[in-house]
Amino acid sequence: MFYALIGEDAPGTLDTRMAVRAAHLDRLNALKDEGRLLLAGPCPAIDSPDPGPAGFSGSLIVAEFASLADAEAWMAADPYVTEGVFARTTVKPFKKVLP
């Protein structure tokens, strides 16, 4: 089943986000290589594809996991969580309807 993994950035963590981004992307690429990643990306803090120093307000990942517990465990181990980029995370089932 698919799960939506939502992370909300803590204030002032843009430098940390950028420092651990490669490790975060490695994990996403592993999901992609396994055919389990539906989509992933950050939410700019301002209405711009390149928010510059304004940074990001969070991220959204939609990926396939065997269970909610597995999705929660994957999220808990992500560098954006372990290094304090995300102040809050939410993981919930997601049903793809379109396209």
PDB file of C-alpha atoms in Angstrom:
ATOM      1  CA  MET A   1       0.000   0.000   0.000  1.00  0.00           C
ATOM      2  CA  PHE A   2       1.074   3.580  -0.551  1.00  0.00           C
ATOM      3  CA  TYR A   3       1.732   5.940   2.367  1.00  0.00           C
ATOM      4  CA  ALA A   4       2.071   9.710   2.492  1.00  0.00           C
ATOM      5  CA  LEU A   5       5.079  10.758   4.560  1.00  0.00           C
ATOM      6  CA  ILE A   6       4.947  14.422   5.463  1.00  0.00           C
ATOM      7  CA  GLY A   7       7.695  16.312   7.235  1.00  0.00           C
ATOM      8  CA  GLU A   8       7.426  19.889   8.486  1.00  0.00           C
ATOM      9  CA  ASP A   9      10.706  21.782   8.743  1.00  0.00           C
ATOM     10  CA  ALA A  10      11.775  23.299  12.036  1.00  0.00           C
ATOM     11  CA  PRO A  11      12.643  27.009  11.821  1.00  0.00           C
ATOM     12  CA  GLY A  12      16.243  27.796  10.929  1.00  0.00           C
ATOM     13  CA  THR A  13      17.196  24.346   9.630  1.00  0.00           C
ATOM     14  CA  LEU A  14      17.967  25.146   5.983  1.00  0.00           C
ATOM     15  CA  ASP A  15      21.733  24.685   6.472  1.00  0.00           C
ATOM     16  CA  THR A  16      21.179  21.312   8.131  1.00  0.00           C
ATOM     17  CA  ARG A  17      18.728  20.304   5.402  1.00  0.00           C
ATOM     18  CA  MET A  18      21.307  21.058   2.734  1.00  0.00           C
ATOM     19  CA  ALA A  19      24.096  19.295   4.672  1.00  0.00           C
ATOM     20  CA  VAL A  20      22.190  15.994   4.893  1.00  0.00           C
ATOM     21  CA  ARG A  21      20.349  16.248   1.572  1.00  0.00           C
ATOM     22  CA  ALA A  22      22.599  13.749  -0.233  1.00  0.00           C
ATOM     23  CA  ALA A  23      21.917  11.058   2.385  1.00  0.00           C
ATOM     24  CA  HIS A  24      18.189  11.828   2.227  1.00  0.00           C
ATOM     25  CA  LEU A  25      18.218  11.531  -1.576  1.00  0.00           C
ATOM     26  CA  ASP A  26      20.143   8.239  -1.396  1.00  0.00           C
ATOM     27  CA  ARG A  27      17.283   6.749   0.606  1.00  0.00           C
ATOM     28  CA  LEU A  28      14.694   8.092  -1.842  1.00  0.00           C
ATOM     29  CA  ASN A  29      16.670   6.747  -4.787  1.00  0.00           C
ATOM     30  CA  ALA A  30      16.727   3.320  -3.129  1.00  0.00           C
ATOM     31  CA  LEU A  31      12.913   3.408  -2.956  1.00  0.00           C
ATOM     32  CA  LYS A  32      12.820   4.511  -6.606  1.00  0.00           C
ATOM     33  CA  ASP A  33      15.181   1.729  -7.678  1.00  0.00           C
ATOM     34  CA  GLU A  34      12.912  -0.777  -5.894  1.00  0.00           C
ATOM     35  CA  GLY A  35       9.898   0.591  -7.811  1.00  0.00           C
ATOM     36  CA  ARG A  36       8.231   1.804  -4.585  1.00  0.00           C
ATOM     37  CA  LEU A  37       8.455   5.601  -4.938  1.00  0.00           C
ATOM     38  CA  LEU A  38       5.417   7.364  -6.395  1.00  0.00           C
ATOM     39  CA  LEU A  39       6.625  10.935  -5.808  1.00  0.00           C
ATOM     40  CA  ALA A  40       8.828  12.995  -3.531  1.00  0.00           C
ATOM     41  CA  GLY A  41       9.782  16.619  -3.155  1.00  0.00           C
ATOM     42  CA  PRO A  42      10.106  19.651  -0.922  1.00  0.00           C
ATOM     43  CA  CYS A  43       7.579  22.417  -0.278  1.00  0.00           C
ATOM     44  CA  PRO A  44       9.207  25.828  -0.854  1.00  0.00           C
ATOM     45  CA  ALA A  45       8.546  28.279   1.974  1.00  0.00           C
ATOM     46  CA  ILE A  46       7.607  30.947  -0.578  1.00  0.00           C
ATOM     47  CA  ASP A  47       5.783  30.862  -3.905  1.00  0.00           C
ATOM     48  CA  SER A  48       8.883  30.096  -5.966  1.00  0.00           C
ATOM     49  CA  PRO A  49      10.501  26.937  -7.363  1.00  0.00           C
ATOM     50  CA  ASP A  50      13.830  28.269  -5.985  1.00  0.00           C
ATOM     51  CA  PRO A  51      13.111  29.786  -2.568  1.00  0.00           C
ATOM     52  CA  GLY A  52      16.737  30.716  -1.884  1.00  0.00           C
ATOM     53  CA  PRO A  53      17.347  31.655   1.759  1.00  0.00           C
ATOM     54  CA  ALA A  54      13.618  31.381   2.549  1.00  0.00           C
ATOM     55  CA  GLY A  55      14.146  27.624   2.371  1.00  0.00           C
ATOM     56  CA  PHE A  56      11.441  25.032   2.673  1.00  0.00           C
ATOM     57  CA  SER A  57       8.441  24.462   4.903  1.00  0.00           C
ATOM     58  CA  GLY A  58       8.620  20.681   4.607  1.00  0.00           C
ATOM     59  CA  SER A  59       8.549  17.707   2.275  1.00  0.00           C
ATOM     60  CA  LEU A  60       6.127  15.150   0.889  1.00  0.00           C
ATOM     61  CA  ILE A  61       6.960  11.567  -0.022  1.00  0.00           C
ATOM     62  CA  VAL A  62       4.459   9.041  -1.340  1.00  0.00           C
ATOM     63  CA  ALA A  63       5.877   5.534  -1.422  1.00  0.00           C
ATOM     64  CA  GLU A  64       4.858   1.917  -1.099  1.00  0.00           C
ATOM     65  CA  PHE A  65       5.507   0.030   2.138  1.00  0.00           C
ATOM     66  CA  ALA A  66       4.312  -3.313   3.498  1.00  0.00           C
ATOM     67  CA  SER A  67       2.620  -1.647   6.470  1.00  0.00           C
ATOM     68  CA  LEU A  68       2.062   1.619   8.289  1.00  0.00           C
ATOM     69  CA  ALA A  69       4.649   0.513  10.848  1.00  0.00           C
ATOM     70  CA  ASP A  70       7.228   0.006   8.067  1.00  0.00           C
ATOM     71  CA  ALA A  71       6.500   3.456   6.623  1.00  0.00           C
ATOM     72  CA  GLU A  72       6.803   5.039  10.078  1.00  0.00           C
ATOM     73  CA  ALA A  73      10.101   3.244  10.701  1.00  0.00           C
ATOM     74  CA  TRP A  74      11.467   4.384   7.330  1.00  0.00           C
ATOM     75  CA  MET A  75      10.517   7.983   8.116  1.00  0.00           C
ATOM     76  CA  ALA A  76      11.998   7.822  11.620  1.00  0.00           C
ATOM     77  CA  ALA A  77      15.360   6.745  10.160  1.00  0.00           C
ATOM     78  CA  ASP A  78      15.502   9.502   7.517  1.00  0.00           C
ATOM     79  CA  PRO A  79      18.349  12.014   7.961  1.00  0.00           C
ATOM     80  CA  TYR A  80      15.886  14.914   7.911  1.00  0.00           C
ATOM     81  CA  VAL A  81      14.351  13.385  11.049  1.00  0.00           C
ATOM     82  CA  THR A  82      17.502  12.164  12.792  1.00  0.00           C
ATOM     83  CA  GLU A  83      19.345  15.453  12.206  1.00  0.00           C
ATOM     84  CA  GLY A  84      16.445  17.653  13.335  1.00  0.00           C
ATOM     85  CA  VAL A  85      15.359  19.208  10.035  1.00  0.00           C
ATOM     86  CA  PHE A  86      11.777  18.061  10.573  1.00  0.00           C
ATOM     87  CA  ALA A  87      10.045  19.402  13.661  1.00  0.00           C
ATOM     88  CA  ARG A  88       7.029  17.185  13.033  1.00  0.00           C
ATOM     89  CA  THR A  89       6.227  14.210  10.840  1.00  0.00           C
ATOM     90  CA  THR A  90       3.014  12.535   9.757  1.00  0.00           C
ATOM     91  CA  VAL A  91       2.671   9.151   8.087  1.00  0.00           C
ATOM     92  CA  LYS A  92      -0.696   7.974   6.823  1.00  0.00           C
ATOM     93  CA  PRO A  93      -2.150   5.582   4.259  1.00  0.00           C
ATOM     94  CA  PHE A  94      -2.579   7.014   0.761  1.00  0.00           C
ATOM     95  CA  LYS A  95      -4.880   5.724  -1.968  1.00  0.00           C
ATOM     96  CA  LYS A  96      -3.819   6.723  -5.468  1.00  0.00           C
ATOM     97  CA  VAL A  97      -6.822   7.477  -7.664  1.00  0.00           C
ATOM     98  CA  LEU A  98      -5.463   9.662 -10.500  1.00  0.00           C
ATOM     99  CA  PRO A  99      -3.732   9.674 -12.869  1.00  0.00           C
TER     100      PRO A  99
END
